[in-house]
Coordinates of N, CA, C and O in Angstrom, one line a residue:
M1 N 0.6 -1.5 0.0 CA 0.2 0.1 0.1 C 0.4 1.5 0.0 O 0.5 2.3 -0.5
I2 N 2.0 1.4 0.5 CA 2.8 2.5 0.7 C 3.2 3.0 -1.0 O 3.2 4.0 -1.2
P3 N 3.5 2.0 -2.1 CA 4.0 2.6 -3.2 C 2.6 3.0 -3.8 O 2.7 4.3 -4.7
A4 N 1.4 2.4 -3.4 CA 0.0 3.2 -3.8 C -0.2 4.5 -3.3 O -0.4 5.5 -4.4
S5 N 0.1 4.8 -2.2 CA -0.3 5.9 -1.3 C 1.0 6.9 -2.1 O 0.4 8.2 -2.2
L6 N 2.3 6.5 -2.4 CA 3.2 7.6 -2.9 C 2.7 8.0 -4.1 O 2.8 9.2 -4.6
V7 N 1.9 7.1 -5.0 CA 1.7 7.2 -6.3 C 0.5 8.6 -6.2 O 0.4 9.5 -7.2
F8 N -0.6 7.9 -5.6 CA -1.8 9.0 -5.5 C -1.2 10.4 -4.7 O -1.9 11.5 -5.2
A9 N 0.1 10.5 -3.9 CA 0.3 11.5 -3.4 C 1.0 12.4 -4.6 O 0.6 13.5 -4.5
L10 N 1.5 11.5 -5.4 CA 2.2 12.4 -6.3 C 1.3 13.1 -7.5 O 1.5 14.1 -8.1
I11 N 0.1 12.2 -7.7 CA -0.7 12.5 -8.4 C -1.3 14.2 -8.1 O -1.7 15.2 -9.0
A12 N -1.7 14.0 -6.9 CA -2.2 14.9 -6.2 C -1.8 16.2 -6.4 O -1.7 17.1 -6.6
A13 N -0.3 16.1 -6.0 CA 0.8 17.0 -6.1 C 0.9 17.9 -7.7 O 0.8 18.9 -8.1
L14 N 0.8 16.8 -8.7 CA 1.2 17.3 -9.8 C -0.4 18.1 -10.3 O -0.3 19.1 -10.8
L15 N -1.3 17.5 -9.9 CA -2.6 18.4 -10.0 C -2.5 19.7 -9.9 O -2.8 20.9 -10.1
H16 N -2.1 19.9 -8.5 CA -2.2 21.3 -7.7 C -1.0 22.4 -8.1 O -1.1 23.1 -8.4
A17 N 0.0 21.6 -8.7 CA 0.8 22.2 -9.4 C 0.3 22.7 -10.9 O 0.7 23.7 -11.0
Y18 N -0.4 21.9 -11.4 CA -1.3 22.2 -12.5 C -2.5 23.3 -12.4 O -2.5 24.3 -12.9
I19 N -3.1 23.5 -11.2 CA -3.5 24.5 -10.7 C -3.2 25.7 -10.4 O -3.5 27.0 -10.8
F20 N -1.9 25.7 -9.8 CA -0.8 26.8 -9.7 C -0.9 27.8 -11.0 O -0.8 28.7 -11.1
T21 N -0.5 26.8 -12.1 CA 0.0 27.2 -13.2 C -1.3 28.1 -13.8 O -1.2 29.0 -14.2
M22 N -2.7 27.4 -13.7 CA -3.8 28.1 -13.9 C -4.0 29.2 -13.2 O -4.4 30.5 -14.0
E23 N -3.8 29.3 -12.1 CA -4.2 30.7 -11.1 C -3.1 31.7 -11.2 O -3.7 32.6 -11.1
S24 N -2.2 31.4 -11.6 CA -1.0 32.3 -11.4 C -0.2 32.6 -12.5 O 0.6 33.6 -12.4
V25 N -0.1 31.7 -13.6 CA 0.3 32.1 -14.5 C -0.7 32.5 -15.8 O -0.3 33.4 -16.7
T26 N -1.6 31.5 -15.8 CA -2.3 31.8 -17.2 C -4.0 32.4 -16.8 O -5.0 32.2 -17.8
W27 N -4.1 32.7 -15.8 CA -5.4 33.4 -15.4 C -6.1 34.2 -16.1 O -7.6 34.1 -16.1
T28 N -5.7 35.0 -16.8 CA -6.3 35.9 -17.5 C -6.6 35.3 -19.2 O -7.1 36.3 -19.7
R29 N -6.2 34.4 -19.3 CA -6.3 33.9 -20.7 C -7.8 33.2 -20.2 O -8.2 32.4 -19.7
P30 N -8.7 33.6 -21.6 CA -10.0 33.1 -21.7 C -10.3 31.7 -21.3 O -11.2 31.1 -20.5
A31 N -9.4 30.7 -21.9 CA -9.7 29.4 -21.6 C -9.3 28.8 -19.9 O -10.3 27.8 -19.5
T32 N -8.9 29.6 -19.4 CA -8.4 29.3 -17.8 C -9.8 30.1 -16.9 O -10.2 29.2 -16.3
W33 N -9.8 31.3 -17.1 CA -11.0 31.9 -16.7 C -12.5 31.4 -16.5 O -13.2 31.2 -15.9
K34 N -12.5 30.9 -18.0 CA -13.9 30.3 -18.3 C -14.0 28.9 -17.4 O -14.8 28.7 -17.0
R35 N -13.0 28.2 -17.6 CA -13.0 27.0 -16.5 C -13.4 27.2 -15.2 O -13.9 26.2 -14.5
F36 N -13.0 28.3 -14.7 CA -13.1 28.7 -13.1 C -14.6 29.5 -13.0 O -14.5 29.7 -11.8
G37 N -15.1 29.5 -14.4 CA -16.7 30.2 -13.8 C -16.5 31.8 -14.0 O -17.7 32.1 -13.5
V38 N -15.6 32.2 -14.3 CA -15.4 33.9 -14.2 C -16.1 34.3 -15.5 O -15.7 33.9 -16.9
A39 N -17.1 35.3 -15.4 CA -17.8 35.7 -16.2 C -17.4 36.7 -17.5 O -17.9 36.2 -18.6
S40 N -15.9 37.3 -17.2 CA -15.5 38.2 -18.2 C -14.0 38.3 -18.2 O -13.6 38.2 -17.1
Q41 N -13.3 38.8 -19.2 CA -12.2 39.2 -19.1 C -12.1 40.2 -18.1 O -10.9 40.3 -17.1
A42 N -12.9 41.0 -17.8 CA -12.6 42.3 -16.7 C -12.7 41.7 -15.4 O -12.1 42.0 -14.6
D43 N -13.7 40.6 -15.2 CA -13.5 40.1 -13.8 C -12.3 39.3 -13.6 O -12.0 39.2 -12.5
A44 N -11.9 38.5 -14.9 CA -10.4 38.1 -14.6 C -9.4 38.8 -14.5 O -8.7 38.6 -13.1
E45 N -9.4 40.2 -14.6 CA -8.3 41.1 -14.2 C -8.8 41.5 -12.9 O -7.6 41.5 -12.0
T46 N -10.0 41.6 -12.4 CA -10.3 42.2 -11.1 C -9.8 40.9 -10.1 O -9.2 41.4 -9.0
T47 N -10.0 39.7 -10.3 CA -9.7 38.6 -9.6 C -8.5 38.2 -9.6 O -8.0 37.3 -9.1
R48 N -7.5 38.8 -10.6 CA -6.4 38.6 -10.8 C -5.4 38.4 -9.3 O -4.8 37.0 -9.3
P49 N -5.2 39.3 -8.9 CA -4.3 39.0 -7.3 C -5.0 38.1 -6.6 O -4.3 37.2 -5.7
M50 N -6.3 37.4 -6.5 CA -6.8 36.6 -5.5 C -6.3 35.5 -6.2 O -5.7 34.5 -5.3
A51 N -6.4 34.9 -7.6 CA -6.1 33.7 -7.8 C -4.7 33.5 -8.0 O -4.2 32.6 -7.9
Y52 N -3.9 34.7 -8.2 CA -2.5 34.6 -8.1 C -1.7 33.9 -6.5 O -1.3 33.0 -6.5
N53 N -2.7 34.6 -5.7 CA -2.3 34.0 -4.4 C -2.8 32.6 -4.1 O -1.9 32.0 -3.6
Q54 N -3.9 32.3 -4.7 CA -4.6 31.0 -4.3 C -3.8 30.2 -5.1 O -3.3 29.0 -4.7
G55 N -3.0 30.6 -6.4 CA -2.2 29.6 -6.8 C -1.0 29.2 -6.1 O -0.4 27.9 -6.2
F56 N -0.6 30.2 -5.4 CA 0.9 29.9 -4.5 C 0.7 29.0 -3.8 O 1.4 28.0 -3.2
Y57 N -0.3 29.0 -2.9 CA -1.1 28.1 -2.1 C -1.0 26.7 -2.4 O -0.6 25.8 -1.8
N58 N -1.6 26.8 -3.5 CA -1.8 25.0 -4.2 C -0.5 24.7 -4.5 O 0.1 23.5 -4.3
L59 N 0.6 25.7 -4.9 CA 2.0 25.3 -5.1 C 2.8 24.9 -4.1 O 3.6 23.4 -4.0
F60 N 2.4 25.5 -3.0 CA 3.3 25.3 -1.8 C 2.8 23.8 -1.2 O 3.4 23.0 -0.9
L61 N 1.5 23.6 -1.4 CA 0.9 22.3 -0.5 C 1.6 20.7 -1.9 O 2.0 20.3 -1.3
A62 N 1.5 21.1 -3.0 CA 2.3 20.0 -3.8 C 3.6 20.0 -3.7 O 4.3 19.0 -3.5
V63 N 4.4 21.4 -3.4 CA 5.8 21.3 -3.0 C 6.3 20.4 -1.6 O 6.9 19.6 -1.5
G64 N 5.2 20.5 -0.9 CA 5.2 19.6 0.5 C 4.8 18.4 0.4 O 5.7 17.5 0.7
A65 N 4.0 18.0 -0.5 CA 3.6 16.5 -1.0 C 4.9 16.0 -1.6 O 5.6 14.4 -1.2
L66 N 5.3 16.7 -2.4 CA 6.4 15.8 -3.5 C 7.8 16.1 -2.7 O 8.7 14.9 -2.7
T67 N 8.3 16.8 -1.7 CA 9.2 16.6 -0.8 C 9.0 15.5 0.4 O 10.0 14.8 0.5
G68 N 8.1 15.4 0.8 CA 7.6 14.3 1.5 C 7.8 12.8 0.7 O 8.3 11.8 1.2
I69 N 7.2 12.8 -0.4 CA 7.7 11.5 -1.1 C 8.9 11.5 -1.4 O 9.8 10.3 -1.3
G70 N 10.0 12.5 -1.8 CA 11.5 12.4 -1.8 C 11.9 11.9 -0.7 O 12.8 11.1 -0.5
A71 N 11.5 12.4 0.5 CA 12.2 12.0 1.5 C 11.7 10.3 2.3 O 12.7 9.7 2.8
V72 N 10.6 9.9 1.9 CA 10.3 8.6 2.0 C 11.1 7.7 1.3 O 11.5 6.8 1.7
L73 N 11.1 8.3 0.1 CA 12.2 7.2 -1.1 C 13.5 7.4 -0.6 O 14.1 6.4 -0.9
L74 N 14.2 8.6 0.2 CA 15.3 8.4 0.7 C 15.6 7.8 1.9 O 16.7 8.3 2.2
G75 N 14.6 7.3 2.3 CA 15.0 6.8 3.8 C 14.6 7.4 4.9 O 15.1 7.3 6.0
Q76 N 13.7 8.5 4.9 CA 13.5 9.5 6.0 C 12.2 9.5 6.1 O 11.2 10.9 5.8
P77 N 11.4 8.3 6.4 CA 10.1 8.0 6.3 C 9.3 8.8 7.4 O 8.2 9.3 7.0
V78 N 9.8 9.3 8.8 CA 9.1 10.2 9.3 C 8.9 11.4 9.1 O 7.8 12.1 9.0
V79 N 10.0 12.0 8.2 CA 10.0 13.6 7.9 C 9.1 13.3 6.8 O 7.9 13.9 6.3
G80 N 9.3 12.3 5.7 CA 8.1 12.1 4.5 C 6.8 12.1 4.6 O 6.0 12.9 4.1
W81 N 6.3 11.0 5.5 CA 5.1 10.7 6.1 C 4.6 12.4 6.3 O 3.3 12.4 6.3
T82 N 5.3 12.9 7.4 CA 4.5 13.8 7.9 C 4.5 15.1 7.1 O 3.4 15.7 6.8
L83 N 5.2 15.1 5.9 CA 5.0 16.2 4.6 C 3.8 15.8 4.0 O 3.1 16.4 3.7
I84 N 3.7 14.2 3.6 CA 2.8 13.9 2.5 C 1.5 14.0 3.2 O 0.2 14.7 2.9
F85 N 1.3 13.8 4.7 CA 0.1 13.9 5.5 C -0.3 15.2 5.5 O -1.4 15.6 5.5
S86 N 0.5 16.2 5.9 CA 0.1 17.2 6.1 C -0.5 17.9 5.0 O -1.3 18.7 4.7
G87 N 0.5 17.8 3.7 CA 0.4 18.4 2.4 C -1.2 18.1 1.8 O -1.9 18.6 1.3
C88 N -1.1 16.4 1.6 CA -2.2 15.7 1.3 C -3.4 16.2 2.0 O -4.9 16.4 1.4
G89 N -3.4 16.1 3.6 CA -4.7 16.5 4.4 C -4.9 17.6 4.0 O -6.1 18.1 4.1
S90 N -4.1 18.9 3.9 CA -4.7 19.9 3.7 C -5.3 20.1 2.4 O -6.4 20.7 2.3
M91 N -4.9 19.6 1.1 CA -5.7 19.4 -0.2 C -6.8 18.6 0.3 O -7.8 19.3 -0.3
L92 N -6.9 17.7 0.7 CA -8.5 17.0 1.4 C -9.3 18.2 2.0 O -10.2 18.1 1.6
L93 N -8.8 18.8 2.7 CA -9.8 19.5 3.6 C -10.0 20.8 2.8 O -11.3 21.3 2.9
A94 N -9.3 21.6 2.0 CA -9.4 22.3 1.1 C -10.5 21.9 0.1 O -11.9 22.5 -0.4
A95 N -10.5 20.8 -0.5 CA -11.5 20.1 -1.4 C -12.8 19.8 -0.6 O -14.0 20.1 -1.0
T96 N -12.6 19.8 0.6 CA -14.1 19.5 1.3 C -14.8 20.9 1.8 O -16.1 20.9 1.5
V97 N -14.1 21.9 2.0 CA -14.4 23.3 2.1 C -15.3 23.9 0.7 O -16.1 24.1 0.7
L98 N -14.5 23.4 -0.4 CA -15.0 23.5 -1.8 C -16.2 22.7 -2.2 O -17.2 23.6 -2.6
A99 N -16.4 21.9 -1.7 CA -17.7 21.0 -1.8 C -18.8 21.7 -0.9 O -20.0 21.6 -1.6
L100 N -18.3 21.9 0.1 CA -19.4 22.6 1.2 C -19.8 24.2 0.6 O -20.7 24.6 0.9
T101 N -19.1 24.8 -0.3 CA -19.5 26.1 -1.1 C -20.6 26.1 -1.7 O -21.7 26.9 -2.0
G102 N -21.0 24.8 -2.3 CA -22.2 24.9 -3.2 C -22.3 23.6 -4.2 O -21.1 23.0 -4.5
R103 N -23.1 23.3 -4.6 CA -23.2 21.9 -5.5 C -22.7 22.1 -6.9 O -22.3 21.2 -7.4
K104 N -22.6 23.6 -7.3 CA -21.8 23.6 -8.5 C -20.3 23.4 -8.3 O -19.5 23.2 -9.3
Y105 N -19.7 23.2 -7.3 CA -18.6 22.9 -6.8 C -17.9 21.5 -6.9 O -16.9 21.1 -6.4
L106 N -18.8 20.7 -6.9 CA -18.9 19.3 -6.4 C -18.0 18.7 -7.2 O -16.9 17.7 -6.8
R107 N -17.6 18.8 -8.5 CA -17.2 18.2 -9.5 C -15.5 18.5 -9.4 O -14.9 17.8 -9.2
A108 N -15.5 19.9 -9.3 CA -13.9 20.4 -8.9 C -13.6 19.9 -7.5 O -12.6 19.4 -7.4
A109 N -14.5 19.6 -6.4 CA -14.1 19.4 -5.2 C -13.8 17.8 -5.2 O -12.4 17.3 -4.5
A110 N -14.2 16.9 -6.0 CA -13.9 15.6 -6.2 C -12.8 15.7 -7.1 O -11.9 14.9 -6.6
T111 N -12.4 16.4 -7.9 CA -11.4 16.1 -8.7 C -10.4 16.3 -7.7 O -9.1 15.9 -7.6
Q112 N -10.2 18.0 -7.1 CA -9.3 18.0 -6.3 C -9.1 17.3 -4.8 O -8.0 17.1 -4.5
G113 N -9.9 16.4 -4.6 CA -9.8 15.8 -3.1 C -9.8 14.4 -3.4 O -9.0 13.5 -2.0
T114 N -10.0 13.5 -4.1 CA -9.8 12.0 -4.6 C -8.6 11.9 -4.2 O -8.2 10.7 -3.4
T115 N -7.6 12.0 -5.0 CA -6.5 11.4 -5.2 C -5.7 11.9 -3.8 O -5.1 10.6 -3.1
P116 N -5.5 13.0 -2.8 CA -5.1 13.1 -1.8 C -5.8 12.4 -0.6 O -5.0 11.6 0.3
L117 N -7.1 12.2 -0.7 CA -8.0 11.0 0.3 C -7.1 9.8 0.2 O -7.0 9.5 1.0
L118 N -6.8 9.3 -1.2 CA -6.5 7.9 -1.2 C -4.9 7.8 -0.6 O -4.8 6.9 -0.2
A119 N -4.2 8.9 -1.1 CA -3.0 8.9 -0.4 C -2.9 9.1 0.7 O -2.3 8.3 1.7
V120 N -3.7 9.6 1.5 CA -3.9 9.5 3.2 C -4.4 8.5 3.7 O -3.6 7.8 4.5
V121 N -5.4 7.8 3.3 CA -6.0 6.7 3.6 C -5.0 5.3 3.6 O -4.9 4.5 4.4
L122 N -4.5 5.2 2.3 CA -3.5 4.2 1.9 C -2.5 4.3 3.0 O -1.9 3.0 3.4
G123 N -1.9 5.5 2.9 CA -0.7 5.5 3.8 C -1.0 5.2 5.1 O -0.1 4.7 6.0
L124 N -2.2 5.7 5.8 CA -2.4 5.2 7.1 C -2.6 3.8 7.3 O -2.2 3.4 8.4
L125 N -3.5 3.2 6.3 CA -3.4 1.7 6.5 C -2.2 1.0 6.3 O -1.9 0.3 7.1
A126 N -1.4 1.3 6.0 CA 0.2 0.9 5.5 C 1.1 1.2 6.5 O 1.8 0.2 7.0
L127 N 0.8 2.1 7.5 CA 1.6 2.7 8.3 C 0.9 2.1 9.8 O 1.8 2.2 10.8
L128 N 0.0 1.8 10.3 CA -1.1 1.6 11.4 C -0.6 0.1 11.8 O -0.3 -0.8 10.8
P129 N 0.0 -0.2 13.1 CA 0.0 -1.6 13.6 C -1.0 -2.3 13.0 O -2.2 -2.1 13.2
A130 N -0.6 -3.5 12.3 CA -2.0 -4.4 12.3 C -2.4 -5.0 13.5 O -2.3 -5.0 14.5

């Protein structure tokens, strides 16, 4: 289960790095702001500072999970799992908040929350004593 947990943590980190790119780099491109339900180019410009900040939040979660994966693979499991559970747990909690925001956000919340959930659950199952 440890390899599966690490793979799901990796997928979650890569997804959050992609979200960073959309929010912090390509936010004002129509293809991006439309994906986030922004109504117009003017609204995208107005919300750009918020999206920029939120993008870095997603990047830092990804970096934490990736660093944790690296630490586990390099023989530092305590540090590694602490970072994985912290990063993926935060991703999962953020997805839960998104889901509670309204029905129109359920798909995005499921997309953002499924892989960190699997990483955390499989990691805990693998590490807890039998």
